[in-house]
PDB file of C-alpha atoms in Angstrom:
ATOM      1  CA  UNK A   1      -7.956  -8.623  -9.243  1.00 68.00           C
ATOM      2  CA  UNK A   2      -9.932 -11.522  -7.813  1.00 78.00           C
ATOM      3  CA  UNK A   3      -8.199 -11.086  -4.447  1.00 82.00           C
ATOM      4  CA  UNK A   4      -9.212  -7.416  -4.260  1.00 78.00           C
ATOM      5  CA  UNK A   5     -12.837  -8.326  -5.069  1.00 80.00           C
ATOM      6  CA  UNK A   6     -12.975 -11.152  -2.534  1.00 85.00           C
ATOM      7  CA  UNK A   7     -11.508  -8.676   0.285  1.00 84.00           C
ATOM      8  CA  UNK A   8     -14.175  -6.236  -0.862  1.00 83.00           C
ATOM      9  CA  UNK A   9     -16.904  -8.842  -0.489  1.00 85.00           C
ATOM     10  CA  UNK A  10     -15.637  -9.937   2.937  1.00 87.00           C
ATOM     11  CA  UNK A  11     -15.470  -6.030   4.006  1.00 86.00           C
ATOM     12  CA  UNK A  12     -18.972  -5.569   2.493  1.00 84.00           C
ATOM     13  CA  UNK A  13     -20.404  -8.666   4.530  1.00 87.00           C
ATOM     14  CA  UNK A  14     -19.947  -6.551   7.818  1.00 90.00           C
ATOM     15  CA  UNK A  15     -22.820  -4.129   6.708  1.00 88.00           C
ATOM     16  CA  UNK A  16     -26.547  -4.996   6.287  1.00 89.00           C
ATOM     17  CA  UNK A  17     -27.480  -5.636   2.746  1.00 87.00           C
ATOM     18  CA  UNK A  18     -29.584  -2.387   2.572  1.00 88.00           C
ATOM     19  CA  UNK A  19     -26.324  -0.367   2.926  1.00 87.00           C
ATOM     20  CA  UNK A  20     -24.173  -2.108   0.333  1.00 85.00           C
ATOM     21  CA  UNK A  21     -24.944   0.498  -2.378  1.00 85.00           C
ATOM     22  CA  UNK A  22     -24.145   3.337   0.039  1.00 88.00           C
ATOM     23  CA  UNK A  23     -20.889   1.714   1.177  1.00 87.00           C
ATOM     24  CA  UNK A  24     -19.858   1.022  -2.435  1.00 86.00           C
ATOM     25  CA  UNK A  25     -20.412   4.697  -3.425  1.00 87.00           C
ATOM     26  CA  UNK A  26     -18.622   5.968  -0.295  1.00 89.00           C
ATOM     27  CA  UNK A  27     -15.566   3.756  -1.212  1.00 87.00           C
ATOM     28  CA  UNK A  28     -15.664   4.719  -4.849  1.00 86.00           C
ATOM     29  CA  UNK A  29     -15.694   8.483  -3.765  1.00 89.00           C
ATOM     30  CA  UNK A  30     -12.825   7.940  -1.362  1.00 90.00           C
ATOM     31  CA  UNK A  31     -10.711   6.107  -4.086  1.00 86.00           C
ATOM     32  CA  UNK A  32     -11.305   8.946  -6.671  1.00 86.00           C
ATOM     33  CA  UNK A  33     -10.539  11.717  -3.912  1.00 90.00           C
ATOM     34  CA  UNK A  34      -7.237   9.732  -3.057  1.00 87.00           C
ATOM     35  CA  UNK A  35      -6.278   9.507  -6.760  1.00 82.00           C
ATOM     36  CA  UNK A  36      -6.933  13.183  -7.328  1.00 83.00           C
ATOM     37  CA  UNK A  37      -4.855  14.145  -4.263  1.00 86.00           C
ATOM     38  CA  UNK A  38      -1.918  11.942  -5.425  1.00 79.00           C
ATOM     39  CA  UNK A  39      -2.180  13.392  -8.933  1.00 77.00           C
ATOM     40  CA  UNK A  40      -2.184  16.952  -7.483  1.00 79.00           C
ATOM     41  CA  UNK A  41       0.909  16.145  -5.391  1.00 78.00           C
ATOM     42  CA  UNK A  42       2.920  14.236  -8.012  1.00 75.00           C
ATOM     43  CA  UNK A  43       1.600  15.537 -11.190  1.00 75.00           C
ATOM     44  CA  UNK A  44       4.957  16.809 -12.419  1.00 75.00           C
ATOM     45  CA  UNK A  45       6.488  13.421 -11.811  1.00 75.00           C
ATOM     46  CA  UNK A  46       3.786  11.578 -13.757  1.00 73.00           C
ATOM     47  CA  UNK A  47       4.140  13.990 -16.628  1.00 75.00           C
ATOM     48  CA  UNK A  48       7.945  13.461 -16.625  1.00 74.00           C
ATOM     49  CA  UNK A  49       7.559   9.713 -16.476  1.00 71.00           C
ATOM     50  CA  UNK A  50       5.186   9.612 -19.486  1.00 69.00           C
ATOM     51  CA  UNK A  51       7.538  11.906 -21.381  1.00 74.00           C
ATOM     52  CA  UNK A  52      10.960  10.412 -20.611  1.00 73.00           C
ATOM     53  CA  UNK A  53       9.963   6.821 -20.475  1.00 72.00           C
ATOM     54  CA  UNK A  54       7.812   5.873 -23.513  1.00 75.00           C
ATOM     55  CA  UNK A  55       7.489   2.356 -22.154  1.00 73.00           C
ATOM     56  CA  UNK A  56       5.762   3.650 -19.054  1.00 73.00           C
ATOM     57  CA  UNK A  57       2.758   4.752 -21.160  1.00 74.00           C
ATOM     58  CA  UNK A  58       1.356   1.185 -21.460  1.00 80.00           C
ATOM     59  CA  UNK A  59       2.031   0.679 -17.579  1.00 79.00           C
ATOM     60  CA  UNK A  60       0.084   3.852 -16.877  1.00 78.00           C
ATOM     61  CA  UNK A  61      -2.813   2.620 -19.065  1.00 85.00           C
ATOM     62  CA  UNK A  62      -2.853  -0.643 -17.311  1.00 86.00           C
ATOM     63  CA  UNK A  63      -2.914   1.052 -13.973  1.00 85.00           C
ATOM     64  CA  UNK A  64      -5.764   3.271 -15.079  1.00 84.00           C
ATOM     65  CA  UNK A  65      -7.777   0.327 -16.597  1.00 88.00           C
ATOM     66  CA  UNK A  66      -7.314  -1.610 -13.269  1.00 86.00           C
ATOM     67  CA  UNK A  67      -8.582   1.417 -11.147  1.00 84.00           C
ATOM     68  CA  UNK A  68     -11.338   2.041 -13.429  1.00 85.00           C
ATOM     69  CA  UNK A  69     -12.467  -1.608 -13.220  1.00 86.00           C
ATOM     70  CA  UNK A  70     -12.267  -1.473  -9.376  1.00 82.00           C
ATOM     71  CA  UNK A  71     -14.348   1.707  -9.375  1.00 81.00           C
ATOM     72  CA  UNK A  72     -16.952   0.226 -11.926  1.00 84.00           C
ATOM     73  CA  UNK A  73     -17.142  -2.977  -9.753  1.00 82.00           C
ATOM     74  CA  UNK A  74     -17.755  -0.819  -6.584  1.00 79.00           C
ATOM     75  CA  UNK A  75     -20.553   1.171  -8.369  1.00 79.00           C
ATOM     76  CA  UNK A  76     -22.264  -1.845  -9.889  1.00 80.00           C
ATOM     77  CA  UNK A  77     -22.102  -4.214  -6.899  1.00 64.00           C
ATOM     78  CA  UNK A  78     -25.447  -4.456  -5.089  1.00 57.00           C
TER      79      UNK A  78
END
């Protein structure tokens, strides 16, 4: 996770400090749109994975928590 944050900070350094909030918001929106497109495309497979493999539920929760932490970081970074 720290590696993702360092890459983000490096990317953010290319923009003036006044635009950091706008860039963070745009990236958060792009991540949410991308996730929604994947869910729409592969929703049946995600449901089957959760139903057929009970061990996958903690993995999916971990993925969700990681993505939510990244989005929270993008939205709170100034």
